[in-house]
Coordinates of N, CA and C and ligand atoms in Angstrom, one line a residue:
X1 N 0.9 -1.2 0.0 CA 0.0 0.0 0.0 C 0.9 1.3 0.0
X2 N 0.5 2.3 -0.8 CA 1.3 3.5 -0.8 C 1.3 4.2 0.5
X3 N 2.5 4.7 0.8 CA 2.6 5.5 2.1 C 1.7 6.7 2.0
X4 N 1.1 7.1 3.1 CA 0.3 8.3 3.2 C 1.2 9.5 3.3
X5 N 0.8 10.6 2.6 CA 1.7 11.8 2.6 C 1.2 12.7 3.8
X6 N 2.1 12.9 4.7 CA 1.8 13.7 5.9 C 2.5 15.0 5.9
X7 N 1.7 16.0 6.4 CA 2.3 17.4 6.6 C 2.3 17.5 8.2
X8 N 3.4 18.1 8.7 CA 3.4 18.4 10.1 C 3.4 19.9 10.3
X9 N 2.5 20.4 11.1 CA 2.4 21.8 11.3 C 3.0 22.1 12.7
X10 N 4.0 23.1 12.7 CA 4.7 23.4 13.9 C 4.7 24.9 14.1
X11 N 5.0 25.3 15.3 CA 5.3 26.7 15.6 C 6.6 26.9 16.4
X12 N 7.2 25.8 16.8 CA 8.4 25.9 17.7 C 9.5 24.9 17.5
X13 N 10.0 24.3 18.6 CA 11.2 23.5 18.5 C 11.0 22.2 17.7
X14 N 9.8 21.7 17.7 CA 9.5 20.5 16.9 C 10.1 19.2 17.4
X15 N 10.1 19.0 18.7 CA 10.6 17.7 19.1 C 9.6 16.5 18.7
X16 N 8.3 16.8 18.8 CA 7.4 15.7 18.3 C 7.5 15.5 16.8
X17 N 7.7 16.7 16.1 CA 8.0 16.6 14.6 C 9.2 15.6 14.4
X18 N 10.2 15.8 15.1 CA 11.4 15.0 15.0 C 11.1 13.5 15.2
X19 N 10.3 13.3 16.2 CA 10.0 11.9 16.5 C 9.2 11.3 15.3
X20 N 8.3 12.0 14.7 CA 7.6 11.5 13.6 C 8.5 11.3 12.4
X21 N 9.4 12.3 12.2 CA 10.4 12.1 11.0 C 11.2 10.9 11.2
X22 N 11.7 10.7 12.5 CA 12.5 9.5 12.7 C 11.8 8.2 12.5
X23 N 10.5 8.2 12.9 CA 9.7 6.9 12.7 C 9.5 6.7 11.2
X24 N 9.2 7.8 10.5 CA 8.9 7.6 9.1 C 10.2 7.3 8.2
X25 N 11.3 7.4 8.8 CA 12.6 7.0 8.1 C 12.6 5.5 7.8
X26 N 11.8 4.8 8.5 CA 11.7 3.3 8.3 C 10.8 3.1 7.1
X27 N 11.3 2.5 6.0 CA 10.4 2.3 4.8 C 9.1 1.5 5.0
X28 N 9.1 0.8 6.1 CA 7.9 0.0 6.4 C 6.8 0.9 7.2
X29 N 7.2 2.1 7.6 CA 6.3 2.9 8.3 C 5.2 3.4 7.3
X30 N 3.9 3.4 7.7 CA 2.9 3.6 6.7 C 2.7 5.1 6.2
X31 N 3.5 6.0 6.7 CA 3.4 7.4 6.3 C 4.8 7.9 6.0
X32 N 4.8 8.9 5.0 CA 6.1 9.6 4.8 C 5.8 11.1 5.1
X33 N 6.8 11.8 5.6 CA 6.7 13.2 6.0 C 7.0 14.0 4.7
X34 N 5.9 14.5 4.1 CA 6.1 15.2 2.8 C 6.4 16.7 3.0
X35 N 6.0 17.2 4.1 CA 6.1 18.7 4.3 C 6.1 19.0 5.8
X36 N 6.9 20.0 6.2 CA 6.8 20.6 7.5 C 6.4 22.1 7.3
X37 N 5.3 22.5 7.8 CA 4.8 23.8 7.6 C 4.8 24.6 8.9
X38 N 5.4 25.8 9.0 CA 5.4 26.6 10.2 C 4.7 27.9 9.9
X39 N 4.1 28.5 11.0 CA 3.6 29.8 10.9 C 4.6 30.8 11.3
X40 N 5.8 30.3 11.8 CA 6.8 31.2 12.3 C 8.1 30.8 11.6
X41 N 8.8 31.9 11.0 CA 10.0 31.6 10.2 C 11.1 31.2 11.2
X42 N 11.0 31.6 12.5 CA 12.1 31.3 13.4 C 11.8 30.0 14.2
X43 N 10.9 29.2 13.8 CA 10.7 27.9 14.5 C 11.9 27.0 14.4
X44 N 12.4 26.6 15.5 CA 13.6 25.7 15.5 C 13.4 24.5 14.7
X45 N 12.2 24.0 14.7 CA 11.9 22.7 14.0 C 12.2 22.8 12.5
X46 N 12.1 24.0 11.9 CA 12.3 24.1 10.5 C 13.7 23.7 10.1
X47 N 14.7 24.0 11.0 CA 16.1 23.7 10.7 C 16.3 22.2 10.8
X48 N 15.7 21.6 11.8 CA 15.8 20.1 12.0 C 15.1 19.4 10.9
X49 N 14.0 19.9 10.4 CA 13.3 19.2 9.3 C 14.2 19.3 8.0
X50 N 14.8 20.5 7.8 CA 15.6 20.7 6.6 C 16.8 19.8 6.6
X51 N 17.4 19.6 7.8 CA 18.6 18.8 8.0 C 18.2 17.3 7.7
X52 N 17.0 17.0 8.0 CA 16.5 15.6 7.7 C 16.1 15.4 6.2
X53 N 16.2 16.5 5.4 CA 15.9 16.4 4.0 C 14.4 16.5 3.7
X54 N 13.7 17.1 4.7 CA 12.2 17.2 4.5 C 11.9 18.6 3.9
X55 N 11.0 18.7 3.0 CA 10.5 20.0 2.4 C 9.9 20.8 3.5
X56 N 10.2 22.1 3.6 CA 9.6 23.0 4.6 C 9.0 24.2 3.9
X57 N 8.0 24.8 4.7 CA 7.4 26.0 4.2 C 7.0 26.8 5.4
X58 N 7.0 28.2 5.2 CA 6.6 29.1 6.2 C 5.4 29.9 5.6
X59 N 4.3 29.9 6.4 CA 3.2 30.8 6.0 C 3.0 31.6 7.3
X60 N 3.3 32.9 7.2 CA 3.3 33.7 8.4 C 1.9 34.2 8.6
X61 N 1.3 33.9 9.8 CA -0.1 34.3 10.0 C -0.2 35.8 10.1
X62 N 0.9 36.5 10.4 CA 0.8 37.9 10.5 C 0.6 38.6 9.2
X63 N 0.8 37.9 8.1 CA 0.7 38.5 6.8 C -0.8 38.4 6.3
X64 N -1.7 37.9 7.1 CA -3.1 37.8 6.7 C -4.0 38.6 7.5
X65 N -5.0 39.1 6.9 CA -5.9 40.0 7.7 C -6.9 39.2 8.6
X66 N -7.1 38.0 8.3 CA -8.0 37.2 9.2 C -7.5 35.8 9.3
X67 N -8.0 35.1 10.4 CA -7.7 33.7 10.6 C -8.2 32.9 9.3
X68 N -9.3 33.2 8.8 CA -9.9 32.4 7.7 C -8.9 32.5 6.5
X69 N -8.4 33.7 6.2 CA -7.5 33.8 5.1 C -6.2 33.1 5.3
X70 N -5.7 33.1 6.5 CA -4.5 32.4 6.9 C -4.7 30.9 6.7
X71 N -5.8 30.4 7.2 CA -6.2 29.0 7.1 C -6.4 28.6 5.6
X72 N -6.9 29.5 4.8 CA -7.2 29.2 3.4 C -5.8 29.0 2.7
X73 N -4.8 29.8 3.1 CA -3.5 29.7 2.5 C -2.9 28.4 2.8
X74 N -3.0 28.0 4.1 CA -2.4 26.7 4.5 C -3.1 25.6 3.8
X75 N -4.4 25.7 3.7 CA -5.2 24.6 3.1 C -4.8 24.5 1.6
X76 N -4.6 25.6 0.9 CA -4.2 25.5 -0.5 C -2.8 24.9 -0.6
X77 N -1.9 25.2 0.3 CA -0.6 24.6 0.2 C -0.6 23.1 0.5
X78 N -1.4 22.7 1.4 CA -1.5 21.3 1.8 C -2.1 20.5 0.6
X79 N -3.1 21.1 0.0 CA -3.8 20.4 -1.1 C -2.8 20.3 -2.3
X80 N -2.1 21.4 -2.6 CA -1.2 21.5 -3.7 C -0.1 20.4 -3.5
X81 N 0.2 20.0 -2.3 CA 1.3 19.0 -2.0 C 0.6 17.6 -1.9
X82 N -0.6 17.5 -2.2 CA -1.3 16.2 -2.1 C -1.2 15.5 -0.8
X83 N -1.4 16.3 0.3 CA -1.2 15.8 1.6 C -2.5 15.0 2.0
X84 N -2.3 13.8 2.6 CA -3.4 13.0 3.0 C -3.7 13.2 4.5
X85 N -2.7 13.4 5.3 CA -2.9 13.5 6.8 C -2.1 14.7 7.3
X86 N -2.8 15.5 8.2 CA -2.1 16.6 8.8 C -1.8 16.3 10.3
X87 N -0.6 16.5 10.8 CA -0.3 16.3 12.2 C 0.1 17.6 12.8
X88 N -0.7 18.0 13.8 CA -0.3 19.2 14.6 C 0.7 18.8 15.6
X89 N 1.8 19.6 15.7 CA 2.8 19.2 16.7 C 3.4 20.5 17.2
X90 N 2.7 21.0 18.3 CA 3.1 22.3 18.8 C 2.8 23.4 17.9
X91 N 1.6 23.3 17.2 CA 1.2 24.4 16.3 C 0.3 25.3 17.1
X92 N 0.8 26.6 17.3 CA 0.1 27.4 18.3 C -0.9 28.4 17.8
X93 N -1.6 28.0 16.7 CA -2.7 28.9 16.2 C -4.0 28.2 16.3
X94 N -5.0 28.9 16.7 CA -6.4 28.3 16.7 C -6.8 28.2 15.2
X95 N -7.4 27.1 14.9 CA -7.9 26.8 13.5 C -9.3 27.1 13.4
X96 N -9.7 27.6 12.2 CA -11.1 27.9 11.9 C -11.9 26.6 11.7
X97 N -13.2 26.7 12.0 CA -14.1 25.5 11.9 C -14.0 25.0 10.4
X98 N -13.9 25.9 9.4 CA -13.9 25.5 8.0 C -12.6 24.7 7.7
X99 N -11.5 25.1 8.2 CA -10.3 24.4 8.0 C -10.3 23.0 8.7
X100 N -10.8 23.0 9.9 CA -10.9 21.7 10.7 C -11.8 20.7 10.0
X101 N -13.0 21.2 9.5 CA -13.9 20.4 8.8 C -13.3 19.8 7.5
X102 N -12.5 20.6 6.8 CA -11.9 20.2 5.6 C -11.0 19.0 5.7
X103 N -10.4 18.9 7.0 CA -9.5 17.8 7.2 C -10.1 16.8 8.3
X104 N -11.4 16.8 8.3 CA -12.0 15.9 9.3 C -11.6 14.5 9.2
X105 N -11.2 13.9 10.3 CA -10.7 12.6 10.5 C -9.4 12.3 9.7
X106 N -8.8 13.4 9.2 CA -7.5 13.3 8.6 C -6.5 14.3 9.2
X107 N -6.8 14.9 10.4 CA -5.9 15.8 11.1 C -5.9 15.3 12.5
X108 N -4.7 15.1 13.1 CA -4.5 14.7 14.5 C -3.6 15.6 15.2
X109 N -3.7 15.6 16.5 CA -2.9 16.5 17.4 C -2.4 15.8 18.6
X110 N -1.3 16.3 19.1 CA -0.8 15.8 20.4 C -0.9 16.9 21.5
X111 N -1.4 16.5 22.6 CA -1.7 17.4 23.7 C -1.1 16.9 25.0
X112 N -0.4 17.7 25.8 CA 0.3 17.2 27.0 C -0.5 17.1 28.2
X113 N -1.6 16.4 28.1 CA -2.4 16.0 29.3 C -3.3 14.8 28.9
X114 N -3.9 14.3 29.9 CA -4.9 13.2 29.7 C -6.2 13.9 29.4
X115 N -6.5 14.2 28.1 CA -7.8 14.8 27.8 C -8.9 13.9 28.1
X116 N -10.1 14.4 28.5 CA -10.5 15.8 28.5 C -10.0 16.6 29.6
X117 N -9.1 16.1 30.5 CA -8.6 17.0 31.5 C -7.6 18.0 30.9
X118 N -7.6 19.2 31.4 CA -6.6 20.2 31.1 C -6.4 20.5 29.6
X119 N -7.5 20.8 28.9 CA -7.2 21.4 27.5 C -6.6 22.7 27.7
X120 N -6.0 23.2 26.6 CA -5.4 24.6 26.6 C -4.0 24.6 27.1
X121 N -3.5 25.7 27.6 CA -2.1 25.9 27.9 C -1.8 25.6 29.4
X122 N -0.5 25.6 29.8 CA -0.1 25.4 31.1 C -0.6 24.1 31.8
X123 N -0.6 23.0 31.0 CA -1.2 21.8 31.5 C -0.5 21.2 32.7
X124 N 0.9 21.3 32.7 CA 1.6 20.6 33.8 C 1.5 21.4 35.0
X125 N 1.5 22.7 34.9 CA 1.3 23.6 36.1 C -0.1 23.3 36.7
X126 N -1.1 23.1 35.9 CA -2.4 22.9 36.4 C -2.6 21.5 37.0
X127 N -1.9 20.5 36.4 CA -2.0 19.2 37.0 C -1.3 19.1 38.3
X128 N -0.2 19.8 38.4 CA 0.5 19.8 39.7 C -0.3 20.6 40.8
X129 N -0.8 21.7 40.3 CA -1.7 22.6 41.2 C -2.9 21.8 41.7
X130 N -3.4 20.9 40.9 CA -4.6 20.1 41.3 C -4.3 19.0 42.2
X131 N -3.0 18.7 42.4 CA -2.6 17.6 43.2 C -2.7 16.3 42.6
X132 N -2.7 16.2 41.2 CA -2.8 15.0 40.5 C -1.5 14.1 40.8
X133 N -1.7 12.8 40.8 CA -0.5 11.9 40.9 C -0.1 11.3 39.6
X134 N -1.0 11.5 38.6 CA -0.8 11.0 37.3 C -1.2 12.1 36.3
X135 N -0.5 12.2 35.2 CA -0.9 13.0 34.1 C -0.5 12.2 32.8
X136 N -0.3 12.9 31.7 CA 0.1 12.1 30.6 C -0.1 12.9 29.3
X137 N -0.3 12.2 28.2 CA -0.5 12.9 26.9 C -1.5 12.2 26.1
X138 N -2.0 12.9 25.1 CA -3.1 12.3 24.3 C -2.9 12.7 22.8
X139 N -3.1 11.7 22.0 CA -3.2 12.0 20.5 C -4.6 11.8 20.1
X140 N -5.2 12.8 19.4 CA -6.6 12.7 19.1 C -6.9 13.3 17.7
X141 N -8.0 12.9 17.1 CA -8.5 13.5 15.9 C -8.9 14.9 16.3
X142 N -8.7 15.9 15.4 CA -9.0 17.3 15.7 C -10.4 17.6 15.4
X143 N -11.1 18.3 16.3 CA -12.4 18.9 16.1 C -12.3 20.4 16.4
X144 N -13.4 21.1 16.0 CA -13.4 22.6 16.0 C -13.1 23.1 17.5
X145 N -13.6 22.4 18.5 CA -13.4 22.9 19.8 C -11.9 22.5 20.2
X146 N -11.2 23.5 20.7 CA -9.8 23.2 21.0 C -9.5 22.0 21.9
X147 N -8.5 21.2 21.5 CA -8.1 20.1 22.3 C -9.2 19.1 22.6
X148 N -10.1 18.9 21.6 CA -11.2 17.9 21.7 C -11.1 17.0 20.4
X149 N -11.8 15.9 20.5 CA -11.9 15.0 19.4 C -11.6 13.6 19.8
X150 N -12.1 12.6 19.0 CA -11.9 11.2 19.3 C -10.4 10.9 19.6
X151 N -10.3 10.2 20.7 CA -8.9 9.9 21.2 C -8.4 8.6 20.6
X152 N -7.1 8.7 20.1 CA -6.5 7.6 19.4 C -5.6 6.9 20.4
X153 N -4.9 7.6 21.2 CA -4.0 6.9 22.2 C -3.6 7.9 23.3
X154 N -3.4 7.3 24.4 CA -2.9 8.2 25.6 C -1.8 7.4 26.3
X155 N -1.0 8.1 27.0 CA 0.0 7.5 27.9 C -0.1 8.2 29.2
X156 N -0.1 7.4 30.3 CA -0.1 7.9 31.6 C 1.3 8.1 32.1
X157 N 1.5 9.2 32.8 CA 2.9 9.5 33.4 C 2.7 9.9 34.8
X158 N 3.5 9.3 35.7 CA 3.4 9.7 37.1 C 3.9 11.1 37.4
X159 N 3.3 11.7 38.4 CA 3.8 13.1 38.9 C 4.4 12.8 40.2
X160 N 5.7 13.2 40.3 CA 6.4 13.1 41.6 C 6.0 14.3 42.5
X161 N 6.1 14.1 43.8 CA 5.7 15.2 44.7 C 6.5 16.4 44.6
X162 N 7.8 16.3 44.1 CA 8.6 17.5 44.0 C 8.7 17.9 42.5
X163 N 7.8 17.4 41.7 CA 7.9 17.9 40.3 C 7.6 19.4 40.2
X164 N 8.3 20.0 39.2 CA 7.9 21.3 38.8 C 7.3 21.2 37.4
X165 N 6.7 22.2 36.9 CA 6.2 22.1 35.5 C 7.3 21.7 34.5
X166 N 8.5 22.2 34.8 CA 9.6 21.9 33.9 C 10.0 20.4 34.0
X167 N 10.2 19.8 35.2 CA 10.6 18.4 35.3 C 9.5 17.5 34.8
X168 N 8.2 17.9 35.0 CA 7.1 17.1 34.6 C 7.0 17.1 33.1
X169 N 7.2 18.3 32.5 CA 7.0 18.4 31.0 C 8.1 17.5 30.3
X170 N 9.3 17.4 30.9 CA 10.3 16.6 30.3 C 9.9 15.1 30.3
X171 N 9.3 14.7 31.4 CA 8.9 13.3 31.5 C 7.7 13.0 30.5
X172 N 6.8 13.9 30.5 CA 5.6 13.7 29.6 C 6.1 13.8 28.1
X173 N 7.1 14.6 27.8 CA 7.5 14.8 26.4 C 8.1 13.4 25.9
X174 N 8.8 12.7 26.8 CA 9.4 11.4 26.5 C 8.2 10.5 26.0
X175 N 7.1 10.5 26.8 CA 6.0 9.7 26.4 C 5.3 10.2 25.1
X176 N 5.3 11.5 24.9 CA 4.7 12.1 23.7 C 5.5 11.5 22.5
X177 N 6.8 11.5 22.6 CA 7.6 11.0 21.4 C 7.4 9.6 21.1
X178 N 6.9 8.8 22.1 CA 6.6 7.4 21.9 C 5.3 7.2 21.3
X179 N 4.3 7.9 21.8 CA 2.9 7.6 21.3 C 2.5 8.3 20.0
X180 N 3.1 9.4 19.7 CA 2.7 10.1 18.5 C 3.0 9.3 17.2
X181 N 4.2 8.8 17.1 CA 4.5 7.9 15.9 C 3.6 6.7 15.9
X182 N 3.3 6.1 17.0 CA 2.4 4.9 17.0 C 1.0 5.3 16.6
X183 N 0.5 6.4 17.1 CA -0.9 6.9 16.7 C -1.0 7.2 15.3
X184 N 0.1 7.9 14.7 CA 0.0 8.2 13.3 C 0.1 7.0 12.5
X185 N 0.8 6.0 12.9 CA 0.9 4.7 12.1 C -0.5 4.1 12.1
X186 N -1.2 4.1 13.2 CA -2.6 3.5 13.2 C -3.5 4.2 12.2
X187 N -3.4 5.6 12.2 CA -4.3 6.3 11.3 C -3.9 6.1 9.8
X188 N -2.6 6.2 9.6 CA -2.1 6.1 8.2 C -2.3 4.7 7.6
X189 N -2.3 3.7 8.4 CA -2.5 2.4 7.9 C -3.9 2.0 7.8
X190 N -4.8 2.9 8.3 CA -6.3 2.7 8.1 C -6.8 1.8 9.3
X191 N -5.9 1.5 10.2 CA -6.4 0.6 11.4 C -7.3 1.4 12.3
X192 N -6.9 2.7 12.5 CA -7.7 3.5 13.4 C -8.6 4.5 12.6
X193 N -9.9 4.3 12.8 CA -10.9 5.2 12.2 C -11.9 5.7 13.2
X194 N -12.8 6.6 12.8 CA -13.8 7.1 13.7 C -15.2 6.7 13.2
X195 N -16.0 6.3 14.2 CA -17.4 6.1 14.0 C -18.2 6.6 15.1
X196 N -19.2 7.4 14.9 CA -20.0 8.0 15.9 C -19.1 8.7 16.9
X197 N -18.1 9.4 16.4 CA -17.2 10.2 17.3 C -16.4 9.4 18.3
X198 N -16.2 8.1 18.0 CA -15.4 7.3 18.9 C -14.4 6.5 18.0
X199 N -13.2 6.2 18.6 CA -12.2 5.5 17.9 C -12.7 4.1 17.6
X200 N -12.5 3.6 16.3 CA -12.8 2.2 16.0 C -11.5 1.7 15.4
X201 N -11.1 0.5 15.9 CA -9.9 -0.2 15.4 C -10.4 -1.3 14.4
X202 N -9.8 -1.3 13.2 CA -10.1 -2.3 12.2 C -9.0 -3.3 12.3
X203 N -9.4 -4.5 12.7 CA -8.3 -5.5 12.9 C -7.7 -5.5 14.2
X204 N -6.7 -6.4 14.4 CA -6.1 -6.5 15.8 C -4.9 -5.5 15.9
X205 N -4.9 -4.9 17.0 CA -3.7 -4.0 17.3 C -2.6 -4.9 17.8
X206 N -1.4 -4.8 17.2 CA -0.3 -5.5 17.8 C -0.1 -5.2 19.3
X207 N 0.1 -6.3 20.1 CA 0.2 -6.1 21.5 C 1.2 -5.1 22.0
X208 N 2.3 -5.0 21.3 CA 3.3 -4.0 21.8 C 2.8 -2.6 21.6
X209 N 2.1 -2.4 20.5 CA 1.6 -1.0 20.3 C 0.4 -0.8 21.2
X210 N -0.4 -1.7 21.5 CA -1.5 -1.5 22.4 C -1.1 -1.1 23.8
X211 N 0.0 -1.8 24.3 CA 0.4 -1.5 25.6 C 1.1 -0.2 25.6
X212 N 1.9 0.1 24.6 CA 2.6 1.4 24.5 C 1.7 2.6 24.5
X213 N 0.5 2.4 23.9 CA -0.4 3.5 23.8 C -1.1 3.9 25.1
X214 N -1.0 3.0 26.0 CA -1.6 3.3 27.3 C -0.6 3.4 28.4
X215 N 0.6 2.9 28.2 CA 1.6 2.9 29.3 C 3.0 2.8 28.7
X216 N 3.6 3.8 28.3 CA 4.9 3.7 27.6 C 6.0 3.4 28.6
X217 N 7.1 2.9 28.1 CA 8.2 2.7 29.0 C 9.1 4.0 28.8
X218 N 9.2 4.7 29.9 CA 9.9 6.0 29.8 C 10.9 6.0 30.9
X219 N 12.0 6.7 30.7 CA 12.9 6.9 31.8 C 13.1 8.4 32.1
X220 N 13.7 8.7 33.2 CA 13.9 10.1 33.6 C 15.3 10.5 33.1
Ligands
LIG1 C1 4.2 19.5 23.1 O1 4.2 19.4 24.5 C2 2.9 19.1 22.5 O2 2.2 18.2 23.3 C3 2.2 20.5 22.6 O3 3.1 21.4 22.3 C4 4.4 20.9 22.7 C5 5.3 21.0 21.4 O4 6.6 20.6 21.6 N1 1.0 20.5 21.7 P1 7.5 20.3 20.4 O5 7.5 21.5 19.5 O6 6.9 19.1 19.7 O7 8.9 20.0 21.0

């Protein structure tokens, strides 16, 4: 089966982007990274993508009068590149309903909490503040409401009593880098789909992937 063409949308350092690029370097991986698109020319991830030989593009949101026009420009670029699946990886712009609908069930996101807990920003600070002993990360299909949509995979990560948002974010990030490539593989291979706004798995999920998607092996 032909590998799905994936675009990764970033705004910053792109460590999740790098995890996806590394996974897709395996010819057996069901997706290839065809484009990395950033809304910021200074996103560190652009350099890392170019070093890996991936095509990059910058579409500066500040050059557009409205969100809709910015999203239309991104949409046009993605379609011109024959993109099948869009991965949001630290992309810090809210997307319009029209853009999200246009990529319905073909756009996924990673978020550093166990959704539906803690959508939005400062997730680690809020989890620590709430006295949680566990947090984690979530890969989900994107819907118009921010950080919502059918969940593909989650990883639980313990919170130490002396964690700071910084120490916790490092531990969660390790788990993010493990589950995002797995979740994309499930979507790109057609194993993971959506029915009635819930995840449906077609066929059996390999046991190692199934366990990784709920409990990764991570170190400090
Ligand atoms: C990650 O924590 C991701 O979950 C969130 O934004 C951060 C991006 O980090 N959506 P990076 O650019 O992938 O390193």
